Coordinates of C-alpha atoms and ligand atoms in Angstrom, one line a residue:
X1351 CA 135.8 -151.6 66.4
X1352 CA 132.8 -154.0 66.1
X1353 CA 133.2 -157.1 68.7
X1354 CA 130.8 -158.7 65.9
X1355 CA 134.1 -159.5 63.5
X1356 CA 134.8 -162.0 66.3
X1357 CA 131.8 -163.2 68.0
X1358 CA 132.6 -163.8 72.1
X1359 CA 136.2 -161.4 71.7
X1360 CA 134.8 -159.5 74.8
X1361 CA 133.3 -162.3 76.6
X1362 CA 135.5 -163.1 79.3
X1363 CA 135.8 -159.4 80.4
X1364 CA 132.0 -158.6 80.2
X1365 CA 131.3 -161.7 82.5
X1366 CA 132.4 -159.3 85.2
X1367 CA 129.8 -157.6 87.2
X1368 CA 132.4 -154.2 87.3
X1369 CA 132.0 -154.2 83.3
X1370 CA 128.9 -155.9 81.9
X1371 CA 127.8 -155.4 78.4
X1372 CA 127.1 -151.9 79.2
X1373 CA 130.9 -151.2 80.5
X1374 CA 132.1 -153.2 77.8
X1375 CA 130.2 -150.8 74.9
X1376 CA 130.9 -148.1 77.1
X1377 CA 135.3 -149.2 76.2
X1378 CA 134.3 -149.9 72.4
X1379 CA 133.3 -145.9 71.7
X1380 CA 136.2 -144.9 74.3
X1381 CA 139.1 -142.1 72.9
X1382 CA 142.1 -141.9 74.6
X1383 CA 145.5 -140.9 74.5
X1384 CA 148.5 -142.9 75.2
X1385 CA 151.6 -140.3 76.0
X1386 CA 154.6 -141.6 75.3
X1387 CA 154.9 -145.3 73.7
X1388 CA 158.2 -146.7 75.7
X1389 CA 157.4 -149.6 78.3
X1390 CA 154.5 -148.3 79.9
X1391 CA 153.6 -147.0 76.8
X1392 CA 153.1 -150.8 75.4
X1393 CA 151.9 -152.2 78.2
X1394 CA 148.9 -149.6 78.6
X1395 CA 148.0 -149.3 75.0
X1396 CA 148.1 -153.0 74.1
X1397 CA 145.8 -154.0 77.0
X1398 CA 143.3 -151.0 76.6
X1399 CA 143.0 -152.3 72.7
X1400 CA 143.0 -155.6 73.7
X1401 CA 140.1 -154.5 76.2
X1402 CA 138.2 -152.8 73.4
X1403 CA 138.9 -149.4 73.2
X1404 CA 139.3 -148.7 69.4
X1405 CA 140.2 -145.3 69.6
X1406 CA 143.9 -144.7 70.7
X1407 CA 146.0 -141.7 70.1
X1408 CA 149.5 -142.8 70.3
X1409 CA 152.0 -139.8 70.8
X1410 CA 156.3 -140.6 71.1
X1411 CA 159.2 -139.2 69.8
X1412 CA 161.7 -141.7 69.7
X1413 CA 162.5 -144.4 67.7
X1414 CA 162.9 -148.5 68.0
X1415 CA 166.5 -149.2 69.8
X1416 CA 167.4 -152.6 70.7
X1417 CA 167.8 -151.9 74.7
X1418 CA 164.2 -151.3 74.1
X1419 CA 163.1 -154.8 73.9
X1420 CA 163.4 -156.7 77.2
X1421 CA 160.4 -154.6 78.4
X1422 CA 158.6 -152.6 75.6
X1423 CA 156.3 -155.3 74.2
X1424 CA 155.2 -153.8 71.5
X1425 CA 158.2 -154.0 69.6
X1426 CA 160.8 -156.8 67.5
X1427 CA 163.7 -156.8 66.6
X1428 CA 163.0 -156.0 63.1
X1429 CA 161.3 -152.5 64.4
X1430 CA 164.7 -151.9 66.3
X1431 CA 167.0 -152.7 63.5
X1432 CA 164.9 -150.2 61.1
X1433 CA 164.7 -147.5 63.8
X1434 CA 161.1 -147.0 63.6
X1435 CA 159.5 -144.7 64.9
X1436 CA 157.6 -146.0 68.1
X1437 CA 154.3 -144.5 67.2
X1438 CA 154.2 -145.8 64.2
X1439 CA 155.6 -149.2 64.7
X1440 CA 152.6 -149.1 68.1
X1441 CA 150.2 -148.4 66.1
X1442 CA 150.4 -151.0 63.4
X1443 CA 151.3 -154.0 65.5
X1444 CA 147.8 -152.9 67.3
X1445 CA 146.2 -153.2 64.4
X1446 CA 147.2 -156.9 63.9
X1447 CA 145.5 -157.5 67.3
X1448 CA 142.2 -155.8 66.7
X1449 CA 141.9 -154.7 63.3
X1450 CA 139.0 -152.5 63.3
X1451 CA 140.7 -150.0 65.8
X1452 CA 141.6 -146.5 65.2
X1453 CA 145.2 -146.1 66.4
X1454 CA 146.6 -143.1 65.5
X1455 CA 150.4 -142.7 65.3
X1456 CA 151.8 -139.0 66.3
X1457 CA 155.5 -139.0 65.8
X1458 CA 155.7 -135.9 67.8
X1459 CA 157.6 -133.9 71.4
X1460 CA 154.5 -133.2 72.9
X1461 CA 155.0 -129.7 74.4
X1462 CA 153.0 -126.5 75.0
X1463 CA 152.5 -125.2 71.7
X1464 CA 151.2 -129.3 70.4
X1465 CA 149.4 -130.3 73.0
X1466 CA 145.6 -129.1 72.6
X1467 CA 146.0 -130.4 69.1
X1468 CA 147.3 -134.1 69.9
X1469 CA 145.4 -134.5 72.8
X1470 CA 141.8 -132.8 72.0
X1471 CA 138.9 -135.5 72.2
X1472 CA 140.8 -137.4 74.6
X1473 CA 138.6 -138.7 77.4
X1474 CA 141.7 -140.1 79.5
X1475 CA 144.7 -139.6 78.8
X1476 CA 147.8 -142.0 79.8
X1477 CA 151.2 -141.6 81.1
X1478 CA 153.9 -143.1 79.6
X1479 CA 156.5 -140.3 79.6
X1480 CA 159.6 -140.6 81.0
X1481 CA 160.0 -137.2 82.5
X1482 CA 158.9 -134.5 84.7
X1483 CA 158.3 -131.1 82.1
X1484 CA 155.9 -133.8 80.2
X1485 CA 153.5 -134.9 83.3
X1486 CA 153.6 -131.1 84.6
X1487 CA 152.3 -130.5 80.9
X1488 CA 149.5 -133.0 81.1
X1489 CA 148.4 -132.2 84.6
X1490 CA 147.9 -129.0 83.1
X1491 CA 146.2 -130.2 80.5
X1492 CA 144.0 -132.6 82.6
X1493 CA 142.9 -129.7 85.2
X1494 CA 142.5 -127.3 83.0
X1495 CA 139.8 -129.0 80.3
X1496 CA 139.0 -131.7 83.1
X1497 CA 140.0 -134.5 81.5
X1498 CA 141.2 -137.5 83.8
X1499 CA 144.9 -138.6 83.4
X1500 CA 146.7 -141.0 85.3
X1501 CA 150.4 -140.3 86.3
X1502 CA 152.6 -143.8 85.9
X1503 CA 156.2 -144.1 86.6
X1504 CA 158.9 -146.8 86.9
X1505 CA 162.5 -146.8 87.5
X1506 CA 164.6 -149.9 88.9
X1507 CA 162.5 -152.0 90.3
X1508 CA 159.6 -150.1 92.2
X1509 CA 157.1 -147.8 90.3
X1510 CA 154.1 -145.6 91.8
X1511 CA 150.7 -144.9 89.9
X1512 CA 148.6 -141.7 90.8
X1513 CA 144.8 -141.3 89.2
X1514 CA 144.1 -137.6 88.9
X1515 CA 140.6 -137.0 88.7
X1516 CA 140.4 -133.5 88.0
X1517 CA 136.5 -133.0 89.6
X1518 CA 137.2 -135.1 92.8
X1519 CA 140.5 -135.6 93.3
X1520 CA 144.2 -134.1 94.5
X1521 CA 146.1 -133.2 91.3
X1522 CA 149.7 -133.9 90.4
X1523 CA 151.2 -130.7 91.3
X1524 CA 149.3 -131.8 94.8
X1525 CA 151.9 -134.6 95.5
X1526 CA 154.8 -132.7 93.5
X1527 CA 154.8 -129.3 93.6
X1528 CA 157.9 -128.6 91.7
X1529 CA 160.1 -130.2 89.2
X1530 CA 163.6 -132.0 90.9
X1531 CA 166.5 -130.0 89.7
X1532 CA 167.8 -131.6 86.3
X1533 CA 170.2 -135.2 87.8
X1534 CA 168.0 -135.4 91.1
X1535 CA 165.8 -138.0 90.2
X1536 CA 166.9 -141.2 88.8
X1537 CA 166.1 -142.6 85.1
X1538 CA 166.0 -145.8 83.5
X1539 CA 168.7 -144.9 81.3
X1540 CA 171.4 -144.6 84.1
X1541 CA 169.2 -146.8 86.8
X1542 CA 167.8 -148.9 84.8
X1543 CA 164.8 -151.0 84.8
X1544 CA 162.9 -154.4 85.5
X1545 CA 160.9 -155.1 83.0
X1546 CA 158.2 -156.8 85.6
X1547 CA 158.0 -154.1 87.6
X1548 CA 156.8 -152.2 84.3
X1549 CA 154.1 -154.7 84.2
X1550 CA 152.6 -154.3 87.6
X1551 CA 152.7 -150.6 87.4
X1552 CA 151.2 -150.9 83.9
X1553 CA 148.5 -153.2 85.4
X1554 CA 147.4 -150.4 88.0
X1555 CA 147.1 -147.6 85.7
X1556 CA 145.1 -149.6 82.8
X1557 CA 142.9 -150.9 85.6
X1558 CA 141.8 -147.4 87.0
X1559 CA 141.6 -146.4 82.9
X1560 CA 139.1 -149.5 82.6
X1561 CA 137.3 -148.3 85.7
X1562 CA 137.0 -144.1 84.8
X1563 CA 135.7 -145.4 80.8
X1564 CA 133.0 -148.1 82.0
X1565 CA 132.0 -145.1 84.0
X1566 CA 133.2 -146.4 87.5
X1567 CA 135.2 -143.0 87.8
X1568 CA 134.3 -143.0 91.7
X1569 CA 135.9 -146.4 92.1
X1570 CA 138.7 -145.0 91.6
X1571 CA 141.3 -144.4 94.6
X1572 CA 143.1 -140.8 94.4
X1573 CA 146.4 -142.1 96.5
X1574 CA 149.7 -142.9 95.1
X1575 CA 149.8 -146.1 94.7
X1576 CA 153.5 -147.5 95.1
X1577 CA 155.1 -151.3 94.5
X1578 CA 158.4 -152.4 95.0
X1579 CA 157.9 -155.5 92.6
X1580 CA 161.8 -157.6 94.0
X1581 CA 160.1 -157.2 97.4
X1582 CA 156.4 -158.1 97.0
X1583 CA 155.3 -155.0 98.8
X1584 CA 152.5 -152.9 97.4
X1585 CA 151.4 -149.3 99.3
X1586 CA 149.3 -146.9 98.8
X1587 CA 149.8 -143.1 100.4
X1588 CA 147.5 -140.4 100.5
X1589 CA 147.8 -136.9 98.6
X1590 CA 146.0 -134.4 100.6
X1591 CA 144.9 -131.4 97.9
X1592 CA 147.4 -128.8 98.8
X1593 CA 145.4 -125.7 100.1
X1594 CA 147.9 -123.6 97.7
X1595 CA 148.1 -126.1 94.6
X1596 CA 149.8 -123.7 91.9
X1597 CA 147.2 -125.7 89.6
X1598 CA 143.7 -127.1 90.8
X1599 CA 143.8 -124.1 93.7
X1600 CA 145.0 -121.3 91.6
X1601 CA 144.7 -122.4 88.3
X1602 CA 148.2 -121.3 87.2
X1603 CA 148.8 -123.5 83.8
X1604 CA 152.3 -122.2 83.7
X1605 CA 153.1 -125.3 81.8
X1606 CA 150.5 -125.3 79.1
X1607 CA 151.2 -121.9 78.4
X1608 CA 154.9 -122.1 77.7
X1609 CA 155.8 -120.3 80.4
X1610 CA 157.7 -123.4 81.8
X1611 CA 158.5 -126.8 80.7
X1612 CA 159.6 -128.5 77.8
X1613 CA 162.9 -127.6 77.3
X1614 CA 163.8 -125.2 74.4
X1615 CA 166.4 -125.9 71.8
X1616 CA 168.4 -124.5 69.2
X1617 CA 171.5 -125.6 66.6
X1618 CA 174.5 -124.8 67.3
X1619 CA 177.2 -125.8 65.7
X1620 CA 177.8 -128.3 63.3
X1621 CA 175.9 -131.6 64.7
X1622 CA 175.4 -130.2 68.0
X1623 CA 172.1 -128.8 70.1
X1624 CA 171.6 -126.7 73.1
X1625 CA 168.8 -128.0 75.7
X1626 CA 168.2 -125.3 77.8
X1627 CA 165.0 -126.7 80.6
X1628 CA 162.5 -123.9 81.6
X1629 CA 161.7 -122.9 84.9
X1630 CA 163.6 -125.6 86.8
X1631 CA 166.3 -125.6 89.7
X1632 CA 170.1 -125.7 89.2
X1633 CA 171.4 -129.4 88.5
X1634 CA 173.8 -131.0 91.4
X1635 CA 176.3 -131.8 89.3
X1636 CA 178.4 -134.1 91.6
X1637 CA 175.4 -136.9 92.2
X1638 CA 175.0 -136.7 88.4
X1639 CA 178.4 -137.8 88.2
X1640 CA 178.5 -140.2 90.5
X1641 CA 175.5 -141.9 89.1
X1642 CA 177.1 -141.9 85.3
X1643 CA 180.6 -143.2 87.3
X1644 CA 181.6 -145.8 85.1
X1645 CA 178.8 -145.4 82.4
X1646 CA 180.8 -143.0 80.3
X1647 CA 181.6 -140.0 82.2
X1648 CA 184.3 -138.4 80.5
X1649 CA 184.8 -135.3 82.7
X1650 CA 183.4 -133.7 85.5
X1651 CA 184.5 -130.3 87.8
X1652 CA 182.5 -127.4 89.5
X1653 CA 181.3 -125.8 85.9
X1654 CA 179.9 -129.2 83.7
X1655 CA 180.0 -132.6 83.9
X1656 CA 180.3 -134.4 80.1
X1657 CA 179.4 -138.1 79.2
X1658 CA 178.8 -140.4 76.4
X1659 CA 175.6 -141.5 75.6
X1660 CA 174.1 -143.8 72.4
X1661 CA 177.2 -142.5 70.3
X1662 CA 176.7 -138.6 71.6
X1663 CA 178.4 -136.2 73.8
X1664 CA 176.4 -134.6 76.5
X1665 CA 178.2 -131.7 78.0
X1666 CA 176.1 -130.2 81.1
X1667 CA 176.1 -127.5 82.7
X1668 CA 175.6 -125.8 86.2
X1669 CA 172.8 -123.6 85.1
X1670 CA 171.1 -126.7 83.7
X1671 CA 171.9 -126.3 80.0
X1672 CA 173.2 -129.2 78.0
X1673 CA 175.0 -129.1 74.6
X1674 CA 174.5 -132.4 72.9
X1675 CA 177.1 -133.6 70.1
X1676 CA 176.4 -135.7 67.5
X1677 CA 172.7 -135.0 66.8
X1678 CA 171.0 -132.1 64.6
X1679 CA 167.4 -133.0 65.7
X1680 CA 166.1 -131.3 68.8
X1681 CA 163.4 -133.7 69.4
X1682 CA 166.8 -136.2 70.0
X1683 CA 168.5 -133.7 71.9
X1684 CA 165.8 -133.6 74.0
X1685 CA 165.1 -137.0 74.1
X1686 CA 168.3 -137.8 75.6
X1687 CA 168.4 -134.9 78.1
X1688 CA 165.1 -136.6 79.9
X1689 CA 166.7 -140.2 79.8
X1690 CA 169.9 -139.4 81.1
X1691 CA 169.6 -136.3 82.9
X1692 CA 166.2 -136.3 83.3
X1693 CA 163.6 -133.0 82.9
Ligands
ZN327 ZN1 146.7 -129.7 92.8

């Protein structure tokens, strides 16, 4: 992108002494990757373009639903009534704000066997997944090739933002070792979410993003950074480098190389897919049900606990493994495992 198309389009922002015209053609030739293109998703890849950067991978595998649109501001309702995907509908509505950008659409499940293609000439590379198996992936990625990323996450109304700078910093795996068994952590789906506490999270990450591309890198704090937006209160907590980090001690990439993660699935059935998670603990199946209580559980006892979910039947079982109904498409299947029972 050329800030010559419209003279001044970058003025306010290289005013500032932490940007300058040297920071501000230092975000003009920036590459990065956006991960997942949900709320965060918008929020970060609107205000990076908006800021400049003309080079955006945008990677999601879902589509455009209408309880998308209280807080993922890239999207109308036209978008939601076509079921686009969200790639696609990202990267064209980011076009309309700076229309010399190069935003590239990957309508894709980022996983082990993907990821050094999609995310290869990243400099940074943004979270806006909504599950573990995903960030365990990226931290991966990140340490491995050391490549920044910068872990975001929001549920309810309180979010956390963690920059991982793989040549000075803790890593991800530092601050969470292991994944929570599948229905331990809470999702947006069953929790739900404020759409301004998306915002404040979102405007932590994309500020550390604007500080590691003008080449502030060492600006950058390495805590979790935490707010509870109903309160007011904002936090931030140390992450000591674990003197046995799996990752950035041992340089186990278990995750990159398939060898845990993203979940694997096959057909079964007529309209129906097994998830089966990788490497992850055994589900409590009781606090899954008593957090889907009146959100469509239809059964639950010591072997499974089955709901309904956007017109589908999730039947879940101890040893983690879900059989989804209603779906032939395992990108779906696993779409809706992370949002509701989370991976
Ligand atoms: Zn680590």
């Amino acid at each position: 992108m050329t800030s010559e198309n419209l003279p001044g389009r970058f003025d306010r922002l290289r005013r500032l002494p932490q940007i300058g015209d040297q920071g501000g053609e230092r975000l003009t030739r920036a590459r990065i990757a956006v991960v997942g293109c949900g709320a965060l998703g918008s929020h970060l890849s609107e205000t990076l373009a908006r800021c400049g950067v003309s080079s955006i991978y945008l990677i999601d595998r879902d589509v455009v639903e209408p309880s998308n649109l209280d807080r993922q501001t890239l999207y109308d309702e036209e978008d939601a009534r076509c079921a686009r995907p969200k790639a696609v509908a990202a990267a064209e509505k980011l076009r309309k704000i700076c229309s010399g950008g190069n935003f590239q659409p990957f309508v894709a499940d980022l996983d082990s066997t993907n990821a050094a293609e999609l995310l290869s000439g990243a400099e940074l590379i943004l979270d806006g997944t909504d599950n573990f198996a995903t960030r365990f992936l990226l931290n991966d990625f990140s340490v491995a090739r050391g490549v920044p990323w910068i872990h975001a996450g929001v549920v309810g109304v309180s979010g956390c933002v963690l920059p991982v700078l793989p040549r000075r910093g803790p890593c991800y795996r530092c601050y969470l070792p292991e994944e929570p068994p599948p229905g331990a952590a809470e999702t947006c789906d069953v929790a739900g979410v404020l759409p301004t506490a998306v915002a404040a999270i979102a405007a932590l990450a994309a500020t550390s993003a604007i500080a590691i591309l003008v080449g502030r890198e060492n600006e950058v704090a390495t805590r979790l950074a935490t707010v509870d937006i109903w309160r007011g209160r904002m936090g931030s907590i140390a992450v000591p480098r674990r003197e046995d980090c799996s990752v950035c001690v041992r340089g186990q990439y278990d995750y990159l190389s398939g060898l845990k993660g993203t979940a694997r699935t096959r057909l079964c059935g007529q309209r129906a897919v097994q998830v089966r998670p990788l490497g992850i603990a055994r589900p409590d199946l009781a606090e899954l049900a008593g957090r889907l209580a009146g959100r469509g559980l239809a059964e639950h006892n010591a072997y499974m606990v089955r709901f309904e979910a956007e017109g589908k039947t999730v039947s879940l079982f101890s040893d983690g493994r879900a059989i989804i109904h209603g779906t032939d498409d395992p990108a779906a299947a696993r779409s809706l495992y992370a949002r509701y029972v989370g991976l």
